[in-house]
Coordinates of C-alpha atoms in Angstrom, one line a residue:
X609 CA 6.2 24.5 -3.6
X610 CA 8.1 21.3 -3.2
X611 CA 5.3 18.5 -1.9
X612 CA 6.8 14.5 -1.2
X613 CA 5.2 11.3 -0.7
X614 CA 5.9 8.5 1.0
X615 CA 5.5 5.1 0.1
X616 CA 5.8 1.7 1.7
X617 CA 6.5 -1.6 0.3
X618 CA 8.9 0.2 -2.3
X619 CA 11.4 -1.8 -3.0
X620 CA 9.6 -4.0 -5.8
X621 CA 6.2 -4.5 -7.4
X622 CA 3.2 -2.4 -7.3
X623 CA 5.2 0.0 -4.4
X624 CA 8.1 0.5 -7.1
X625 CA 5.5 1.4 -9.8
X626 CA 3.7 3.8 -7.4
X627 CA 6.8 5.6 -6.9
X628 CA 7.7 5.8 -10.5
X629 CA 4.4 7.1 -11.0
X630 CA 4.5 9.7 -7.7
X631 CA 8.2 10.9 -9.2
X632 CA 6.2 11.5 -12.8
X633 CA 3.5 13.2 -10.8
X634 CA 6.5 15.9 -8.8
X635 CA 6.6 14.3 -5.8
X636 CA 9.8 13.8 -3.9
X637 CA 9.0 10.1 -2.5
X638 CA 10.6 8.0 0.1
X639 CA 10.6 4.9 -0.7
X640 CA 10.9 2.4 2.2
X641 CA 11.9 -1.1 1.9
X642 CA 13.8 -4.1 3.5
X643 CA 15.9 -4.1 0.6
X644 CA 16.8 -2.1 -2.8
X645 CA 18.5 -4.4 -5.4
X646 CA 18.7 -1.8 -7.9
X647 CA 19.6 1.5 -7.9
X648 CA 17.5 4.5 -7.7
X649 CA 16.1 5.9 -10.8
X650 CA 16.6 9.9 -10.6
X651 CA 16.9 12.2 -7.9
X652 CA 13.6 12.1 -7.0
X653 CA 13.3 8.7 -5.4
X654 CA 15.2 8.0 -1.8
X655 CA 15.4 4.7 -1.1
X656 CA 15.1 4.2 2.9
X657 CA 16.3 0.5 4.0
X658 CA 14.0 -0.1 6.9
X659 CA 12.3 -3.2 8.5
X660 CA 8.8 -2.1 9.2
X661 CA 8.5 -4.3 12.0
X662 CA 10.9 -2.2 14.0
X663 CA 8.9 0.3 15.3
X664 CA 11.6 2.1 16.4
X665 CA 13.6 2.4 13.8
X666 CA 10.5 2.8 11.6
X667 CA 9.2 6.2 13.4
X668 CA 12.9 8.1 13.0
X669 CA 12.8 7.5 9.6
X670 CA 9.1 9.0 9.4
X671 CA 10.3 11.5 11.9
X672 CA 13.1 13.0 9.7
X673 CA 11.1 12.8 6.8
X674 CA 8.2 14.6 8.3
X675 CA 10.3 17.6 9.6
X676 CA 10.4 18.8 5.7
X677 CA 6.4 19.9 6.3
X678 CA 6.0 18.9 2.4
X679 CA 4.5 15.4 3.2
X680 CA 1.1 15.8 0.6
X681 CA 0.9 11.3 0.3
X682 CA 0.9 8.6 2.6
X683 CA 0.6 5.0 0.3
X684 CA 0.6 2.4 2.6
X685 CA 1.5 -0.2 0.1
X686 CA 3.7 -3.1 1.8
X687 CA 2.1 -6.3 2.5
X688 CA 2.4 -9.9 3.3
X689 CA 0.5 -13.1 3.1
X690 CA 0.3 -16.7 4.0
X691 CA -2.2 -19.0 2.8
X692 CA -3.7 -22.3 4.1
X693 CA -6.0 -23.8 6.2
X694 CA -5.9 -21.5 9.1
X695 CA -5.1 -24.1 11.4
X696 CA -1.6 -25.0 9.6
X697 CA -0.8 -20.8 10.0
X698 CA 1.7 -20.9 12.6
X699 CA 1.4 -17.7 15.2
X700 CA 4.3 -16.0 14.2
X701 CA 2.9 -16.1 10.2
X702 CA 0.1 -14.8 11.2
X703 CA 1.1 -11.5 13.9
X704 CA 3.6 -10.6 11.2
X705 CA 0.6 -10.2 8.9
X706 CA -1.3 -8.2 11.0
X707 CA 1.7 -5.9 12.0
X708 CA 2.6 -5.4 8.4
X709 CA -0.5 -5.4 6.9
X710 CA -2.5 -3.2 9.7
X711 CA -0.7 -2.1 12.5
X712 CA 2.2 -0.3 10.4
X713 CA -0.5 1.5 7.9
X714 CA -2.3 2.3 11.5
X715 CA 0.9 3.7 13.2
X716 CA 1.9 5.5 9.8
X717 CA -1.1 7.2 9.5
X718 CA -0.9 8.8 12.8
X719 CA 2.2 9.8 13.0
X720 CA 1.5 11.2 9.5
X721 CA -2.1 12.9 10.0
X722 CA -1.0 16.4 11.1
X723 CA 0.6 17.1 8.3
X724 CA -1.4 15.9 6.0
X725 CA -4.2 17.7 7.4
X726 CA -2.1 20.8 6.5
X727 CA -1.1 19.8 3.4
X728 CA -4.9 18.8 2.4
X729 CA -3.4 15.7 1.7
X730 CA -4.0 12.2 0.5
X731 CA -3.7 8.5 2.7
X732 CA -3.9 5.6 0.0
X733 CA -4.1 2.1 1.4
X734 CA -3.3 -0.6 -0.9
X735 CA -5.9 -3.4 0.3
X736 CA -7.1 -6.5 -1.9
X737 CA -10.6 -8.0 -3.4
X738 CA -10.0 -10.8 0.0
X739 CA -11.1 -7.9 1.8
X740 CA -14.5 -7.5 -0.3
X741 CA -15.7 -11.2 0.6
X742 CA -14.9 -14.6 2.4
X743 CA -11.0 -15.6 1.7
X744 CA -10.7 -19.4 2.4
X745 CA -7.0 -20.5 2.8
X746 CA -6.5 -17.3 3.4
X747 CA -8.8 -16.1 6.6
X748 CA -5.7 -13.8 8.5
X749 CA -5.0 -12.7 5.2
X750 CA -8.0 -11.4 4.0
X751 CA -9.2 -10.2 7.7
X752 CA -6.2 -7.7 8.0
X753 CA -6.9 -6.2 4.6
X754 CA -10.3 -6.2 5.7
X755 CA -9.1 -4.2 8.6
X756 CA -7.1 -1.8 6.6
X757 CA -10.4 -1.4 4.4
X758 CA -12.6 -0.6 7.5
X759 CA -10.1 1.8 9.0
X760 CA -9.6 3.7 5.8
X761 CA -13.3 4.6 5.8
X762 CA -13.9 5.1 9.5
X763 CA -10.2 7.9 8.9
X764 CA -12.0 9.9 5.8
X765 CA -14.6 10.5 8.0
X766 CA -12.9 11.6 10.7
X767 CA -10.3 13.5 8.8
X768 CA -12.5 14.4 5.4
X769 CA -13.4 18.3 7.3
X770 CA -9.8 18.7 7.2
X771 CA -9.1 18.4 3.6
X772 CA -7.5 15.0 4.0
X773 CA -8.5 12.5 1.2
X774 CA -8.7 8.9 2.5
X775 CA -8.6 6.1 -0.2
X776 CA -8.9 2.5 -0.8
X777 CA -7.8 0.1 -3.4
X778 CA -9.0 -3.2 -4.2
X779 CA -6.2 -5.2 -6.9
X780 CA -7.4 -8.9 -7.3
X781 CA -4.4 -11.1 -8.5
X782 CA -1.6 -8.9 -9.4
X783 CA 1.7 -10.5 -11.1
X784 CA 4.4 -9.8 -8.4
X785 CA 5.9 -11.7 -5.5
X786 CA 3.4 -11.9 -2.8
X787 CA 2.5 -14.9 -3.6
X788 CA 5.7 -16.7 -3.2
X789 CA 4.6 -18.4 0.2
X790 CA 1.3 -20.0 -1.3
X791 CA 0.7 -23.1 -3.3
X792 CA -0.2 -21.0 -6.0
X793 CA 0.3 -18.1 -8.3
X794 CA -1.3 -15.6 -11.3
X795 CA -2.8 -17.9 -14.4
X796 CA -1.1 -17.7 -17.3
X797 CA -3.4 -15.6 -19.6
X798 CA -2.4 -12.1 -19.4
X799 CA -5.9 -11.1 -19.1
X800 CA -5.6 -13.3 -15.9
X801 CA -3.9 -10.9 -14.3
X802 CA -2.6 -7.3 -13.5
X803 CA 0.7 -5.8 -13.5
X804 CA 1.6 -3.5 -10.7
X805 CA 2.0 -0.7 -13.1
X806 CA -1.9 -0.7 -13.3
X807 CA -2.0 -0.4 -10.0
X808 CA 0.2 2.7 -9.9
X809 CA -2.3 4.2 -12.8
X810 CA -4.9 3.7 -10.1
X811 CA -3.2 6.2 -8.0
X812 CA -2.2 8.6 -10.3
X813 CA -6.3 8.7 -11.3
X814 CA -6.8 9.3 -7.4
X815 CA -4.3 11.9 -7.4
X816 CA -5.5 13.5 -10.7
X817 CA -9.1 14.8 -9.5
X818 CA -9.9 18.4 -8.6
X819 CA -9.7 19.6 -5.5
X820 CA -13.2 18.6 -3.3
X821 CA -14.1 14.9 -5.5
X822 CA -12.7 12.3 -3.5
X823 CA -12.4 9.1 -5.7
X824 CA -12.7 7.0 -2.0
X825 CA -12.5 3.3 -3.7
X826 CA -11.3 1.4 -6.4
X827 CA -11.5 -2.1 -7.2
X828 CA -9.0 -3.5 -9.8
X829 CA -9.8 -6.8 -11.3
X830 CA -8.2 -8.7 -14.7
X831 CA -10.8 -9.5 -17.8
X832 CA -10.9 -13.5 -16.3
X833 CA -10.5 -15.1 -12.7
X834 CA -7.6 -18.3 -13.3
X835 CA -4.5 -18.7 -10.7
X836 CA -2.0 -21.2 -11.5
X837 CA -1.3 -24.5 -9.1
X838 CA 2.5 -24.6 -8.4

């Protein structure tokens, strides 16, 4: 039986290791991302170019994938983030954070939830250690992750008698692009840092365990804590 996954945030970094990974796993995944600059490896990634922040356009696509019935995995992966004192933020920085960060995983997962339900299927949400404590120069940051967090374990209890698997992941610093808008970046040790591919491992260990163990959280952290001034 054919099962697909879908997976936001796609395009680069830890969301284009997940779907490697997924692919290995069997799954047909949609990828969905603003922008593809390379092309898709194998027939079992399909790249959909959509900005999440049109809702509109956003639910078709879920729409037409969903009519398949095969939809097992929901990674809510994409992400954003502005750092600073909170009073620099500009309003505009900070709703696009909580729409991409919280509101889209929200909105997915509905949309989504009747068929994973059948499918006894899995929601992943891709969070960050800001989440786990305070986040200075980065407050909106870390309270929509924080949000994603507390409504990934408020779902798998609603949704755990159905067979749906609800879980979290934690990575700390992780060496991709999202922090292009701060005034820093990942150290320079390599044990200062993780590269999205662990990230991806991460889910394939969710994905792995038998039927009935839910593995609900996972923190990912490198050996060391540096970050690098720009």
């Amino acid at each position: 039986m054919s099962k697909s996954a879908i997976v936001t945030g796609a395009s680069a970094g830890i969301g284009s290791e997940i779907s490697k990974a997924l692919c290995g796993l069997g799954f047909e995944v949609f990828g969905i991302g603003r922008e593809f600059k390379e092309p898709a490896e194998g027939q079992m990634f399909h790249p959909i170019v959509c900005d999440l922040l049109d809702t509109q356009r956003l639910l078709q696509n879920i729409k037409d994938i969903a009519a398949r019935g095969d939809v097992s995995v929901l990674v809510n992966n994409a992400g954003v983030a502005y750092y600073g004192l909170h009073e620099e933020l500009n309003p505009k920085k900070i709703q696009q954070m909580v729409r991409i960060n919280l509101e889209v995983p929200m909105i997915l997962t509905q949309q989504l939830l009747r068929y994973l339900k059948a499918n006894r299927g899995f929601v992943i949400n891709i969070s960050s250690v800001t989440a786990q404590s305070s986040s200075p120069h980065g407050c909106a940051y870390g309270a929509t992750k924080a949000g994603l967090a507390g409504f990934s374990r408020s779902l798998f209890d609603e949704a755990r008698k159905y067979g749906v698997k609800v879980v979290t992941i934690y990575p700390d610093m992780t060496k991709t692009d999202l922090y292009r808008n701060a005034d820093f970046t990942v150290g320079e040790e390599e044990a200062s840092y993780l590269l999205p591919k662990e990230i991806a491992d991460a889910v394939s260990f969710i994905l792995k365990q038998r039927e009935g163990a839910v593995v609900s959280e996972i923190t990912v952290k490198p050996q060391i804590h540096r970050i690098k001034r720009k």
